[in-house]
Amino acid sequence: MIDYSRDLLDKFIGVTSVANNGSMIRLYGGDQAWFETENGRAGGCGTVAAANILAYFGVLYGENTAVPDVGLFTENRCFTRELFIAHMHEVYRGLTPMKAPWQSWVRRGGREVHRRTVLRLPDSLGIHSPVRFSNAVIEMAKGKGVQLRVVWPQNTKGRRPANHAVGLDEAKSFILNQINKGMPVAMLNFGNKGLRGVEYQSAATGRRYSTDRFQWHWVVITGVKAQERFGADGDERPFPVVASSWGNRVILDLNQFWGRGLTHLVSFELV
Protein backbone atom coordinates (compact mmCIF):
# COMPACT_ATOMS: atom_id res chain seq x y z
CA MET A 1 0.00 0.00 0.00
CA ILE A 2 1.33 3.42 -0.96
CA ASP A 3 1.85 5.94 1.82
CA TYR A 4 0.02 8.93 0.39
CA SER A 5 1.39 12.17 1.78
CA ARG A 6 1.63 15.88 1.09
CA ASP A 7 5.11 15.40 -0.37
CA LEU A 8 3.90 12.65 -2.71
CA LEU A 9 0.99 14.81 -3.86
CA ASP A 10 3.32 17.73 -4.54
CA LYS A 11 5.13 15.56 -7.10
CA PHE A 12 1.71 14.49 -8.46
CA ILE A 13 2.22 12.88 -11.89
CA GLY A 14 4.66 13.58 -14.69
CA VAL A 15 4.34 13.26 -18.45
CA THR A 16 7.55 13.28 -20.46
CA SER A 17 7.37 15.27 -23.68
CA VAL A 18 9.60 17.09 -26.14
CA ALA A 19 9.87 20.85 -25.70
CA ASN A 20 9.90 23.26 -28.62
CA ASN A 21 13.69 23.40 -28.46
CA GLY A 22 13.94 19.61 -28.77
CA SER A 23 14.84 18.88 -25.15
CA MET A 24 12.95 16.38 -22.99
CA ILE A 25 10.77 17.92 -20.31
CA ARG A 26 8.50 16.62 -17.57
CA LEU A 27 5.02 18.11 -17.64
CA TYR A 28 2.79 18.35 -14.58
CA GLY A 29 -0.10 16.20 -15.81
CA GLY A 30 -1.91 16.03 -19.14
CA ASP A 31 -3.07 18.71 -21.56
CA GLN A 32 -6.48 18.94 -23.24
CA ALA A 33 -4.74 20.19 -26.40
CA TRP A 34 -3.74 16.55 -27.01
CA PHE A 35 -7.31 15.43 -27.70
CA GLU A 36 -8.13 14.59 -31.30
CA THR A 37 -11.57 16.23 -31.31
CA GLU A 38 -12.36 19.92 -31.21
CA ASN A 39 -14.84 19.17 -28.43
CA GLY A 40 -12.05 17.62 -26.36
CA ARG A 41 -9.60 20.43 -26.99
CA ALA A 42 -12.19 23.11 -26.23
CA GLY A 43 -13.96 21.54 -23.24
CA GLY A 44 -11.80 18.64 -22.09
CA CYS A 45 -10.24 20.24 -19.01
CA GLY A 46 -12.54 18.23 -16.71
CA THR A 47 -11.69 15.01 -18.53
CA VAL A 48 -7.97 15.72 -18.15
CA ALA A 49 -8.45 16.53 -14.46
CA ALA A 50 -10.13 13.13 -14.03
CA ALA A 51 -7.35 11.40 -16.00
CA ASN A 52 -4.71 13.07 -13.81
CA ILE A 53 -6.44 12.07 -10.57
CA LEU A 54 -6.94 8.48 -11.74
CA ALA A 55 -3.27 8.17 -12.72
CA TYR A 56 -2.25 9.54 -9.33
CA PHE A 57 -4.21 6.75 -7.64
CA GLY A 58 -2.63 4.13 -9.91
CA VAL A 59 -5.49 3.81 -12.40
CA LEU A 60 -4.21 3.82 -15.96
CA TYR A 61 -6.26 3.11 -19.06
CA GLY A 62 -5.09 2.74 -22.63
CA GLU A 63 -3.22 0.27 -24.79
CA ASN A 64 0.26 -1.13 -24.15
CA THR A 65 0.45 0.23 -20.63
CA ALA A 66 3.95 0.18 -19.18
CA VAL A 67 2.73 -0.12 -15.59
CA PRO A 68 0.31 -2.59 -13.98
CA ASP A 69 -3.18 -1.88 -15.28
CA VAL A 70 -4.97 -3.08 -12.15
CA GLY A 71 -4.60 -1.68 -8.66
CA LEU A 72 -2.06 0.58 -7.04
CA PHE A 73 1.54 0.80 -8.16
CA THR A 74 4.69 2.30 -6.69
CA GLU A 75 6.32 3.68 -9.84
CA ASN A 76 7.45 7.30 -9.97
CA ARG A 77 4.20 8.28 -11.69
CA CYS A 78 5.97 9.52 -14.79
CA PHE A 79 4.50 8.46 -18.13
CA THR A 80 5.40 8.98 -21.75
CA ARG A 81 3.20 11.41 -23.61
CA GLU A 82 1.99 8.63 -25.92
CA LEU A 83 0.97 6.44 -23.00
CA PHE A 84 -0.81 9.24 -21.22
CA ILE A 85 -2.68 10.33 -24.35
CA ALA A 86 -4.00 6.77 -24.70
CA HIS A 87 -5.11 6.96 -21.07
CA MET A 88 -6.80 10.34 -21.66
CA HIS A 89 -8.70 9.02 -24.67
CA GLU A 90 -10.12 6.14 -22.64
CA VAL A 91 -11.13 8.49 -19.83
CA TYR A 92 -12.76 10.67 -22.51
CA ARG A 93 -15.02 7.73 -23.38
CA GLY A 94 -16.27 7.60 -19.80
CA LEU A 95 -16.37 11.36 -19.23
CA THR A 96 -17.06 13.09 -22.54
CA PRO A 97 -17.48 16.88 -22.53
CA MET A 98 -20.94 18.01 -23.57
CA LYS A 99 -20.95 19.24 -27.14
CA ALA A 100 -22.44 22.64 -27.86
CA PRO A 101 -25.70 22.03 -29.78
CA TRP A 102 -25.24 25.15 -31.91
CA GLN A 103 -22.01 23.93 -33.50
CA SER A 104 -21.88 22.31 -36.94
CA TRP A 105 -19.17 19.64 -36.87
CA VAL A 106 -17.46 18.68 -40.13
CA ARG A 107 -14.39 16.72 -41.23
CA ARG A 108 -11.57 18.47 -43.05
CA GLY A 109 -8.33 16.78 -43.95
CA GLY A 110 -9.02 13.93 -41.53
CA ARG A 111 -9.55 16.35 -38.65
CA GLU A 112 -12.80 17.26 -36.93
CA VAL A 113 -13.51 20.98 -37.11
CA HIS A 114 -16.61 23.13 -36.82
CA ARG A 115 -18.25 26.09 -38.47
CA ARG A 116 -18.55 28.98 -36.06
CA THR A 117 -21.85 30.69 -35.46
CA VAL A 118 -22.26 34.44 -35.73
CA LEU A 119 -22.85 34.54 -31.96
CA ARG A 120 -19.93 34.44 -29.52
CA LEU A 121 -20.83 31.10 -27.95
CA PRO A 122 -18.47 28.55 -26.36
CA ASP A 123 -17.10 25.78 -28.56
CA SER A 124 -17.95 23.15 -25.92
CA LEU A 125 -20.03 22.96 -22.75
CA GLY A 126 -17.37 20.83 -21.07
CA ILE A 127 -18.00 18.91 -17.83
CA HIS A 128 -20.22 21.35 -15.96
CA SER A 129 -21.51 18.96 -13.25
CA PRO A 130 -19.18 18.12 -10.32
CA VAL A 131 -21.49 15.21 -9.46
CA ARG A 132 -21.09 13.73 -12.95
CA PHE A 133 -17.34 14.29 -12.68
CA SER A 134 -17.05 12.53 -9.31
CA ASN A 135 -19.28 9.62 -10.33
CA ALA A 136 -17.17 9.01 -13.43
CA VAL A 137 -13.91 9.01 -11.45
CA ILE A 138 -15.34 6.54 -8.92
CA GLU A 139 -16.64 4.19 -11.63
CA MET A 140 -13.48 4.26 -13.74
CA ALA A 141 -11.31 3.60 -10.68
CA LYS A 142 -13.58 0.69 -9.74
CA GLY A 143 -13.13 -0.71 -13.24
CA LYS A 144 -9.41 -1.12 -12.48
CA GLY A 145 -9.92 -2.54 -9.00
CA VAL A 146 -9.30 0.67 -7.06
CA GLN A 147 -11.97 1.69 -4.55
CA LEU A 148 -12.31 5.44 -4.09
CA ARG A 149 -14.86 7.53 -2.27
CA VAL A 150 -15.82 11.11 -2.99
CA VAL A 151 -15.27 13.82 -0.37
CA TRP A 152 -17.20 17.10 -0.56
CA PRO A 153 -16.53 20.30 1.39
CA GLN A 154 -18.64 20.94 4.44
CA ASN A 155 -20.54 24.05 5.43
CA THR A 156 -23.01 24.71 8.23
CA LYS A 157 -25.57 22.48 6.49
CA GLY A 158 -23.19 19.55 6.10
CA ARG A 159 -21.35 18.16 3.09
CA ARG A 160 -22.92 19.00 -0.24
CA PRO A 161 -21.95 18.92 -3.93
CA ALA A 162 -23.30 22.45 -4.52
CA ASN A 163 -20.30 23.76 -2.63
CA HIS A 164 -20.14 27.22 -4.13
CA ALA A 165 -22.17 27.98 -0.98
CA VAL A 166 -19.10 27.11 1.11
CA GLY A 167 -17.38 30.13 2.65
CA LEU A 168 -13.76 31.09 2.09
CA ASP A 169 -12.55 29.82 5.47
CA GLU A 170 -14.42 26.53 4.97
CA ALA A 171 -12.88 26.15 1.52
CA LYS A 172 -9.38 26.78 2.89
CA SER A 173 -9.90 24.26 5.69
CA PHE A 174 -11.17 21.63 3.26
CA ILE A 175 -8.28 22.11 0.84
CA LEU A 176 -5.63 22.05 3.58
CA ASN A 177 -7.13 18.96 5.21
CA GLN A 178 -7.14 17.00 1.94
CA ILE A 179 -3.69 18.19 0.85
CA ASN A 180 -2.18 17.22 4.22
CA LYS A 181 -3.53 13.69 3.67
CA GLY A 182 -2.01 13.55 0.18
CA MET A 183 -5.41 13.69 -1.52
CA PRO A 184 -5.85 15.88 -4.65
CA VAL A 185 -8.71 18.38 -4.87
CA ALA A 186 -10.43 19.02 -8.19
CA MET A 187 -11.71 22.57 -8.66
CA LEU A 188 -14.18 23.88 -11.25
CA ASN A 189 -14.84 27.58 -11.75
CA PHE A 190 -17.86 29.01 -13.57
CA GLY A 191 -17.50 32.55 -14.88
CA ASN A 192 -15.21 33.58 -12.04
CA LYS A 193 -14.19 37.21 -12.58
CA GLY A 194 -11.44 36.88 -10.00
CA LEU A 195 -9.53 34.64 -12.42
CA ARG A 196 -9.06 37.15 -15.19
CA GLY A 197 -5.54 37.75 -16.41
CA VAL A 198 -3.93 34.79 -14.62
CA GLU A 199 -0.23 34.54 -15.43
CA TYR A 200 1.55 31.23 -15.85
CA GLN A 201 4.63 29.87 -17.58
CA SER A 202 4.39 27.12 -20.19
CA ALA A 203 6.70 24.19 -19.48
CA ALA A 204 6.68 23.30 -23.18
CA THR A 205 7.67 26.71 -24.57
CA GLY A 206 9.14 28.52 -21.56
CA ARG A 207 6.98 31.54 -22.43
CA ARG A 208 4.87 33.40 -19.89
CA TYR A 209 1.20 33.87 -20.65
CA SER A 210 -1.71 35.88 -19.25
CA THR A 211 -5.08 34.23 -19.77
CA ASP A 212 -8.75 34.59 -18.84
CA ARG A 213 -9.45 30.89 -19.44
CA PHE A 214 -9.24 29.97 -15.74
CA GLN A 215 -12.63 31.68 -15.32
CA TRP A 216 -14.26 28.58 -16.89
CA HIS A 217 -11.90 25.75 -16.12
CA TRP A 218 -11.15 22.55 -14.18
CA VAL A 219 -7.80 22.24 -12.38
CA VAL A 220 -6.41 19.78 -9.82
CA ILE A 221 -5.09 21.36 -6.62
CA THR A 222 -1.98 19.52 -5.44
CA GLY A 223 -0.57 21.79 -2.76
CA VAL A 224 -0.76 24.97 -0.72
CA LYS A 225 2.21 27.27 -0.33
CA ALA A 226 2.91 28.04 3.32
CA GLN A 227 1.80 31.53 4.31
CA GLU A 228 1.11 33.41 7.51
CA ARG A 229 -2.59 34.14 7.62
CA PHE A 230 -2.23 37.84 8.52
CA GLY A 231 0.50 40.36 7.89
CA ALA A 232 1.84 42.92 10.35
CA ASP A 233 -0.76 45.41 9.14
CA GLY A 234 -3.59 42.99 9.90
CA ASP A 235 -4.44 42.41 6.25
CA GLU A 236 -5.09 38.85 5.18
CA ARG A 237 -2.23 37.47 3.14
CA PRO A 238 -2.59 35.43 -0.05
CA PHE A 239 -3.66 31.79 0.11
CA PRO A 240 -1.75 30.40 -2.89
CA VAL A 241 -2.76 26.95 -4.08
CA VAL A 242 -0.63 24.88 -6.46
CA ALA A 243 -2.60 23.37 -9.32
CA SER A 244 -2.12 21.24 -12.42
CA SER A 245 -3.45 22.77 -15.65
CA TRP A 246 -2.49 22.19 -19.30
CA GLY A 247 0.54 20.20 -18.16
CA ASN A 248 1.84 23.12 -16.10
CA ARG A 249 2.21 23.87 -12.42
CA VAL A 250 0.27 27.08 -11.75
CA ILE A 251 -0.29 29.18 -8.64
CA LEU A 252 -3.75 30.62 -7.88
CA ASP A 253 -4.61 32.82 -4.90
CA LEU A 254 -7.86 31.60 -3.35
CA ASN A 255 -8.39 34.98 -1.65
CA GLN A 256 -8.46 36.72 -5.02
CA PHE A 257 -11.22 34.71 -6.66
CA TRP A 258 -13.32 32.90 -4.04
CA GLY A 259 -16.87 34.23 -4.06
CA ARG A 260 -16.47 36.12 -7.34
CA GLY A 261 -18.13 33.35 -9.33
CA LEU A 262 -19.28 29.77 -8.86
CA THR A 263 -16.53 27.50 -7.57
CA HIS A 264 -16.88 23.77 -6.95
CA LEU A 265 -14.43 21.62 -4.98
CA VAL A 266 -14.37 17.83 -4.82
CA SER A 267 -11.77 15.40 -3.55
CA PHE A 268 -11.25 11.64 -3.39
CA GLU A 269 -9.85 9.17 -0.89
CA LEU A 270 -9.07 5.47 -0.93
CA VAL A 271 -11.68 3.29 0.74
mmCIF file of C-alpha atoms in Angstrom:
data_model
loop_
_atom_site.group_PDB
_atom_site.id
_atom_site.type_symbol
_atom_site.label_atom_id
_atom_site.label_comp_id
_atom_site.label_asym_id
_atom_site.label_seq_id
_atom_site.Cartn_x
_atom_site.Cartn_y
_atom_site.Cartn_z
ATOM 1 C CA MET A 1 0.000 0.000 0.000
ATOM 2 C CA ILE A 2 1.330 3.415 -0.962
ATOM 3 C CA ASP A 3 1.846 5.938 1.820
ATOM 4 C CA TYR A 4 0.015 8.933 0.392
ATOM 5 C CA SER A 5 1.386 12.174 1.782
ATOM 6 C CA ARG A 6 1.628 15.884 1.093
ATOM 7 C CA ASP A 7 5.112 15.400 -0.374
ATOM 8 C CA LEU A 8 3.899 12.649 -2.706
ATOM 9 C CA LEU A 9 0.993 14.807 -3.855
ATOM 10 C CA ASP A 10 3.320 17.730 -4.542
ATOM 11 C CA LYS A 11 5.134 15.562 -7.101
ATOM 12 C CA PHE A 12 1.710 14.493 -8.465
ATOM 13 C CA ILE A 13 2.218 12.881 -11.895
ATOM 14 C CA GLY A 14 4.662 13.579 -14.688
ATOM 15 C CA VAL A 15 4.335 13.265 -18.447
ATOM 16 C CA THR A 16 7.550 13.282 -20.464
ATOM 17 C CA SER A 17 7.366 15.269 -23.679
ATOM 18 C CA VAL A 18 9.605 17.090 -26.135
ATOM 19 C CA ALA A 19 9.865 20.854 -25.697
ATOM 20 C CA ASN A 20 9.895 23.264 -28.620
ATOM 21 C CA ASN A 21 13.695 23.403 -28.462
ATOM 22 C CA GLY A 22 13.939 19.608 -28.768
ATOM 23 C CA SER A 23 14.837 18.878 -25.145
ATOM 24 C CA MET A 24 12.954 16.377 -22.990
ATOM 25 C CA ILE A 25 10.767 17.918 -20.306
ATOM 26 C CA ARG A 26 8.504 16.616 -17.569
ATOM 27 C CA LEU A 27 5.022 18.112 -17.644
ATOM 28 C CA TYR A 28 2.792 18.348 -14.576
ATOM 29 C CA GLY A 29 -0.099 16.202 -15.806
ATOM 30 C CA GLY A 30 -1.907 16.027 -19.139
ATOM 31 C CA ASP A 31 -3.072 18.710 -21.555
ATOM 32 C CA GLN A 32 -6.484 18.937 -23.244
ATOM 33 C CA ALA A 33 -4.739 20.193 -26.400
ATOM 34 C CA TRP A 34 -3.741 16.555 -27.007
ATOM 35 C CA PHE A 35 -7.305 15.428 -27.697
ATOM 36 C CA GLU A 36 -8.131 14.587 -31.304
ATOM 37 C CA THR A 37 -11.566 16.228 -31.308
ATOM 38 C CA GLU A 38 -12.356 19.921 -31.207
ATOM 39 C CA ASN A 39 -14.836 19.167 -28.432
ATOM 40 C CA GLY A 40 -12.052 17.621 -26.363
ATOM 41 C CA ARG A 41 -9.597 20.431 -26.991
ATOM 42 C CA ALA A 42 -12.191 23.115 -26.230
ATOM 43 C CA GLY A 43 -13.957 21.541 -23.238
ATOM 44 C CA GLY A 44 -11.803 18.638 -22.091
ATOM 45 C CA CYS A 45 -10.238 20.242 -19.013
ATOM 46 C CA GLY A 46 -12.540 18.234 -16.715
ATOM 47 C CA THR A 47 -11.691 15.015 -18.534
ATOM 48 C CA VAL A 48 -7.967 15.719 -18.149
ATOM 49 C CA ALA A 49 -8.446 16.531 -14.455
ATOM 50 C CA ALA A 50 -10.127 13.132 -14.030
ATOM 51 C CA ALA A 51 -7.348 11.402 -16.000
ATOM 52 C CA ASN A 52 -4.706 13.068 -13.808
ATOM 53 C CA ILE A 53 -6.440 12.068 -10.569
ATOM 54 C CA LEU A 54 -6.941 8.481 -11.744
ATOM 55 C CA ALA A 55 -3.274 8.172 -12.721
ATOM 56 C CA TYR A 56 -2.247 9.541 -9.329
ATOM 57 C CA PHE A 57 -4.205 6.745 -7.643
ATOM 58 C CA GLY A 58 -2.633 4.128 -9.906
ATOM 59 C CA VAL A 59 -5.490 3.807 -12.400
ATOM 60 C CA LEU A 60 -4.206 3.824 -15.965
ATOM 61 C CA TYR A 61 -6.261 3.114 -19.061
ATOM 62 C CA GLY A 62 -5.092 2.741 -22.628
ATOM 63 C CA GLU A 63 -3.220 0.265 -24.791
ATOM 64 C CA ASN A 64 0.262 -1.130 -24.150
ATOM 65 C CA THR A 65 0.454 0.226 -20.628
ATOM 66 C CA ALA A 66 3.951 0.182 -19.178
ATOM 67 C CA VAL A 67 2.732 -0.116 -15.592
ATOM 68 C CA PRO A 68 0.309 -2.591 -13.985
ATOM 69 C CA ASP A 69 -3.183 -1.883 -15.284
ATOM 70 C CA VAL A 70 -4.966 -3.077 -12.151
ATOM 71 C CA GLY A 71 -4.603 -1.679 -8.662
ATOM 72 C CA LEU A 72 -2.059 0.580 -7.044
ATOM 73 C CA PHE A 73 1.536 0.804 -8.160
ATOM 74 C CA THR A 74 4.693 2.303 -6.695
ATOM 75 C CA GLU A 75 6.317 3.681 -9.840
ATOM 76 C CA ASN A 76 7.453 7.302 -9.971
ATOM 77 C CA ARG A 77 4.199 8.283 -11.694
ATOM 78 C CA CYS A 78 5.968 9.523 -14.789
ATOM 79 C CA PHE A 79 4.502 8.464 -18.129
ATOM 80 C CA THR A 80 5.402 8.983 -21.748
ATOM 81 C CA ARG A 81 3.196 11.413 -23.608
ATOM 82 C CA GLU A 82 1.995 8.630 -25.922
ATOM 83 C CA LEU A 83 0.974 6.436 -23.003
ATOM 84 C CA PHE A 84 -0.815 9.241 -21.218
ATOM 85 C CA ILE A 85 -2.680 10.327 -24.351
ATOM 86 C CA ALA A 86 -4.003 6.766 -24.704
ATOM 87 C CA HIS A 87 -5.115 6.963 -21.067
ATOM 88 C CA MET A 88 -6.797 10.342 -21.659
ATOM 89 C CA HIS A 89 -8.698 9.020 -24.671
ATOM 90 C CA GLU A 90 -10.116 6.143 -22.638
ATOM 91 C CA VAL A 91 -11.130 8.491 -19.834
ATOM 92 C CA TYR A 92 -12.763 10.674 -22.512
ATOM 93 C CA ARG A 93 -15.018 7.729 -23.380
ATOM 94 C CA GLY A 94 -16.266 7.601 -19.797
ATOM 95 C CA LEU A 95 -16.371 11.356 -19.230
ATOM 96 C CA THR A 96 -17.062 13.090 -22.538
ATOM 97 C CA PRO A 97 -17.478 16.880 -22.533
ATOM 98 C CA MET A 98 -20.940 18.007 -23.566
ATOM 99 C CA LYS A 99 -20.953 19.244 -27.141
ATOM 100 C CA ALA A 100 -22.439 22.639 -27.857
ATOM 101 C CA PRO A 101 -25.705 22.030 -29.778
ATOM 102 C CA TRP A 102 -25.243 25.145 -31.906
ATOM 103 C CA GLN A 103 -22.013 23.931 -33.500
ATOM 104 C CA SER A 104 -21.885 22.312 -36.944
ATOM 105 C CA TRP A 105 -19.175 19.642 -36.870
ATOM 106 C CA VAL A 106 -17.462 18.678 -40.133
ATOM 107 C CA ARG A 107 -14.388 16.721 -41.227
ATOM 108 C CA ARG A 108 -11.568 18.469 -43.052
ATOM 109 C CA GLY A 109 -8.335 16.775 -43.955
ATOM 110 C CA GLY A 110 -9.017 13.931 -41.526
ATOM 111 C CA ARG A 111 -9.551 16.352 -38.648
ATOM 112 C CA GLU A 112 -12.799 17.261 -36.930
ATOM 113 C CA VAL A 113 -13.512 20.984 -37.109
ATOM 114 C CA HIS A 114 -16.612 23.128 -36.822
ATOM 115 C CA ARG A 115 -18.246 26.093 -38.473
ATOM 116 C CA ARG A 116 -18.551 28.984 -36.060
ATOM 117 C CA THR A 117 -21.854 30.691 -35.455
ATOM 118 C CA VAL A 118 -22.259 34.444 -35.732
ATOM 119 C CA LEU A 119 -22.855 34.541 -31.960
ATOM 120 C CA ARG A 120 -19.935 34.435 -29.520
ATOM 121 C CA LEU A 121 -20.830 31.104 -27.954
ATOM 122 C CA PRO A 122 -18.471 28.553 -26.363
ATOM 123 C CA ASP A 123 -17.101 25.779 -28.559
ATOM 124 C CA SER A 124 -17.946 23.149 -25.923
ATOM 125 C CA LEU A 125 -20.031 22.964 -22.750
ATOM 126 C CA GLY A 126 -17.372 20.830 -21.065
ATOM 127 C CA ILE A 127 -18.001 18.914 -17.831
ATOM 128 C CA HIS A 128 -20.217 21.345 -15.957
ATOM 129 C CA SER A 129 -21.507 18.965 -13.253
ATOM 130 C CA PRO A 130 -19.185 18.123 -10.325
ATOM 131 C CA VAL A 131 -21.494 15.210 -9.463
ATOM 132 C CA ARG A 132 -21.095 13.727 -12.948
ATOM 133 C CA PHE A 133 -17.339 14.289 -12.675
ATOM 134 C CA SER A 134 -17.045 12.534 -9.311
ATOM 135 C CA ASN A 135 -19.281 9.615 -10.329
ATOM 136 C CA ALA A 136 -17.167 9.007 -13.435
ATOM 137 C CA VAL A 137 -13.906 9.015 -11.449
ATOM 138 C CA ILE A 138 -15.340 6.543 -8.919
ATOM 139 C CA GLU A 139 -16.640 4.191 -11.632
ATOM 140 C CA MET A 140 -13.477 4.262 -13.739
ATOM 141 C CA ALA A 141 -11.314 3.596 -10.685
ATOM 142 C CA LYS A 142 -13.581 0.694 -9.735
ATOM 143 C CA GLY A 143 -13.128 -0.709 -13.241
ATOM 144 C CA LYS A 144 -9.414 -1.123 -12.483
ATOM 145 C CA GLY A 145 -9.925 -2.544 -9.002
ATOM 146 C CA VAL A 146 -9.303 0.674 -7.060
ATOM 147 C CA GLN A 147 -11.967 1.693 -4.551
ATOM 148 C CA LEU A 148 -12.305 5.442 -4.091
ATOM 149 C CA ARG A 149 -14.863 7.527 -2.270
ATOM 150 C CA VAL A 150 -15.818 11.112 -2.987
ATOM 151 C CA VAL A 151 -15.273 13.821 -0.368
ATOM 152 C CA TRP A 152 -17.204 17.102 -0.556
ATOM 153 C CA PRO A 153 -16.527 20.300 1.387
ATOM 154 C CA GLN A 154 -18.637 20.943 4.439
ATOM 155 C CA ASN A 155 -20.541 24.052 5.435
ATOM 156 C CA THR A 156 -23.009 24.706 8.235
ATOM 157 C CA LYS A 157 -25.569 22.485 6.485
ATOM 158 C CA GLY A 158 -23.188 19.546 6.096
ATOM 159 C CA ARG A 159 -21.352 18.164 3.093
ATOM 160 C CA ARG A 160 -22.920 18.998 -0.241
ATOM 161 C CA PRO A 161 -21.950 18.918 -3.933
ATOM 162 C CA ALA A 162 -23.302 22.445 -4.523
ATOM 163 C CA ASN A 163 -20.305 23.755 -2.631
ATOM 164 C CA HIS A 164 -20.138 27.223 -4.134
ATOM 165 C CA ALA A 165 -22.171 27.979 -0.975
ATOM 166 C CA VAL A 166 -19.100 27.111 1.111
ATOM 167 C CA GLY A 167 -17.384 30.131 2.646
ATOM 168 C CA LEU A 168 -13.758 31.092 2.087
ATOM 169 C CA ASP A 169 -12.546 29.821 5.468
ATOM 170 C CA GLU A 170 -14.415 26.533 4.973
ATOM 171 C CA ALA A 171 -12.881 26.145 1.520
ATOM 172 C CA LYS A 172 -9.379 26.776 2.889
ATOM 173 C CA SER A 173 -9.903 24.264 5.692
ATOM 174 C CA PHE A 174 -11.172 21.633 3.261
ATOM 175 C CA ILE A 175 -8.283 22.106 0.835
ATOM 176 C CA LEU A 176 -5.632 22.045 3.578
ATOM 177 C CA ASN A 177 -7.128 18.961 5.206
ATOM 178 C CA GLN A 178 -7.136 17.000 1.944
ATOM 179 C CA ILE A 179 -3.691 18.195 0.851
ATOM 180 C CA ASN A 180 -2.180 17.224 4.216
ATOM 181 C CA LYS A 181 -3.531 13.690 3.671
ATOM 182 C CA GLY A 182 -2.011 13.549 0.180
ATOM 183 C CA MET A 183 -5.413 13.688 -1.523
ATOM 184 C CA PRO A 184 -5.845 15.882 -4.647
ATOM 185 C CA VAL A 185 -8.708 18.376 -4.866
ATOM 186 C CA ALA A 186 -10.427 19.018 -8.194
ATOM 187 C CA MET A 187 -11.708 22.566 -8.662
ATOM 188 C CA LEU A 188 -14.177 23.879 -11.246
ATOM 189 C CA ASN A 189 -14.839 27.584 -11.753
ATOM 190 C CA PHE A 190 -17.865 29.012 -13.574
ATOM 191 C CA GLY A 191 -17.502 32.554 -14.884
ATOM 192 C CA ASN A 192 -15.212 33.578 -12.036
ATOM 193 C CA LYS A 193 -14.192 37.211 -12.582
ATOM 194 C CA GLY A 194 -11.436 36.885 -10.001
ATOM 195 C CA LEU A 195 -9.534 34.637 -12.415
ATOM 196 C CA ARG A 196 -9.060 37.149 -15.192
ATOM 197 C CA GLY A 197 -5.537 37.748 -16.410
ATOM 198 C CA VAL A 198 -3.930 34.794 -14.623
ATOM 199 C CA GLU A 199 -0.229 34.541 -15.434
ATOM 200 C CA TYR A 200 1.554 31.227 -15.852
ATOM 201 C CA GLN A 201 4.633 29.868 -17.581
ATOM 202 C CA SER A 202 4.387 27.122 -20.187
ATOM 203 C CA ALA A 203 6.699 24.193 -19.477
ATOM 204 C CA ALA A 204 6.684 23.301 -23.180
ATOM 205 C CA THR A 205 7.673 26.711 -24.569
ATOM 206 C CA GLY A 206 9.136 28.524 -21.564
ATOM 207 C CA ARG A 207 6.984 31.537 -22.430
ATOM 208 C CA ARG A 208 4.874 33.405 -19.894
ATOM 209 C CA TYR A 209 1.198 33.874 -20.649
ATOM 210 C CA SER A 210 -1.705 35.875 -19.252
ATOM 211 C CA THR A 211 -5.084 34.230 -19.772
ATOM 212 C CA ASP A 212 -8.749 34.587 -18.844
ATOM 213 C CA ARG A 213 -9.448 30.894 -19.443
ATOM 214 C CA PHE A 214 -9.243 29.971 -15.744
ATOM 215 C CA GLN A 215 -12.629 31.676 -15.317
ATOM 216 C CA TRP A 216 -14.262 28.578 -16.886
ATOM 217 C CA HIS A 217 -11.902 25.752 -16.116
ATOM 218 C CA TRP A 218 -11.154 22.553 -14.177
ATOM 219 C CA VAL A 219 -7.799 22.235 -12.379
ATOM 220 C CA VAL A 220 -6.413 19.782 -9.819
ATOM 221 C CA ILE A 221 -5.094 21.363 -6.617
ATOM 222 C CA THR A 222 -1.981 19.517 -5.438
ATOM 223 C CA GLY A 223 -0.568 21.791 -2.760
ATOM 224 C CA VAL A 224 -0.762 24.974 -0.723
ATOM 225 C CA LYS A 225 2.206 27.268 -0.334
ATOM 226 C CA ALA A 226 2.914 28.040 3.320
ATOM 227 C CA GLN A 227 1.797 31.529 4.310
ATOM 228 C CA GLU A 228 1.110 33.407 7.507
ATOM 229 C CA ARG A 229 -2.592 34.144 7.623
ATOM 230 C CA PHE A 230 -2.229 37.837 8.522
ATOM 231 C CA GLY A 231 0.498 40.359 7.888
ATOM 232 C CA ALA A 232 1.842 42.925 10.346
ATOM 233 C CA ASP A 233 -0.761 45.413 9.140
ATOM 234 C CA GLY A 234 -3.587 42.989 9.901
ATOM 235 C CA ASP A 235 -4.445 42.407 6.248
ATOM 236 C CA GLU A 236 -5.086 38.853 5.179
ATOM 237 C CA ARG A 237 -2.228 37.471 3.138
ATOM 238 C CA PRO A 238 -2.594 35.425 -0.053
ATOM 239 C CA PHE A 239 -3.664 31.790 0.114
ATOM 240 C CA PRO A 240 -1.752 30.405 -2.890
ATOM 241 C CA VAL A 241 -2.761 26.950 -4.077
ATOM 242 C CA VAL A 242 -0.629 24.882 -6.455
ATOM 243 C CA ALA A 243 -2.603 23.365 -9.324
ATOM 244 C CA SER A 244 -2.116 21.235 -12.423
ATOM 245 C CA SER A 245 -3.452 22.768 -15.647
ATOM 246 C CA TRP A 246 -2.490 22.189 -19.300
ATOM 247 C CA GLY A 247 0.541 20.200 -18.158
ATOM 248 C CA ASN A 248 1.844 23.121 -16.102
ATOM 249 C CA ARG A 249 2.212 23.867 -12.415
ATOM 250 C CA VAL A 250 0.268 27.077 -11.754
ATOM 251 C CA ILE A 251 -0.294 29.183 -8.636
ATOM 252 C CA LEU A 252 -3.749 30.616 -7.882
ATOM 253 C CA ASP A 253 -4.612 32.817 -4.897
ATOM 254 C CA LEU A 254 -7.864 31.602 -3.347
ATOM 255 C CA ASN A 255 -8.388 34.975 -1.654
ATOM 256 C CA GLN A 256 -8.463 36.720 -5.024
ATOM 257 C CA PHE A 257 -11.221 34.710 -6.661
ATOM 258 C CA TRP A 258 -13.317 32.904 -4.035
ATOM 259 C CA GLY A 259 -16.874 34.226 -4.064
ATOM 260 C CA ARG A 260 -16.465 36.124 -7.343
ATOM 261 C CA GLY A 261 -18.133 33.355 -9.334
ATOM 262 C CA LEU A 262 -19.284 29.773 -8.861
ATOM 263 C CA THR A 263 -16.528 27.503 -7.567
ATOM 264 C CA HIS A 264 -16.877 23.771 -6.949
ATOM 265 C CA LEU A 265 -14.432 21.621 -4.976
ATOM 266 C CA VAL A 266 -14.374 17.835 -4.817
ATOM 267 C CA SER A 267 -11.766 15.402 -3.548
ATOM 268 C CA PHE A 268 -11.253 11.645 -3.391
ATOM 269 C CA GLU A 269 -9.846 9.170 -0.889
ATOM 270 C CA LEU A 270 -9.075 5.472 -0.929
ATOM 271 C CA VAL A 271 -11.676 3.288 0.737
#
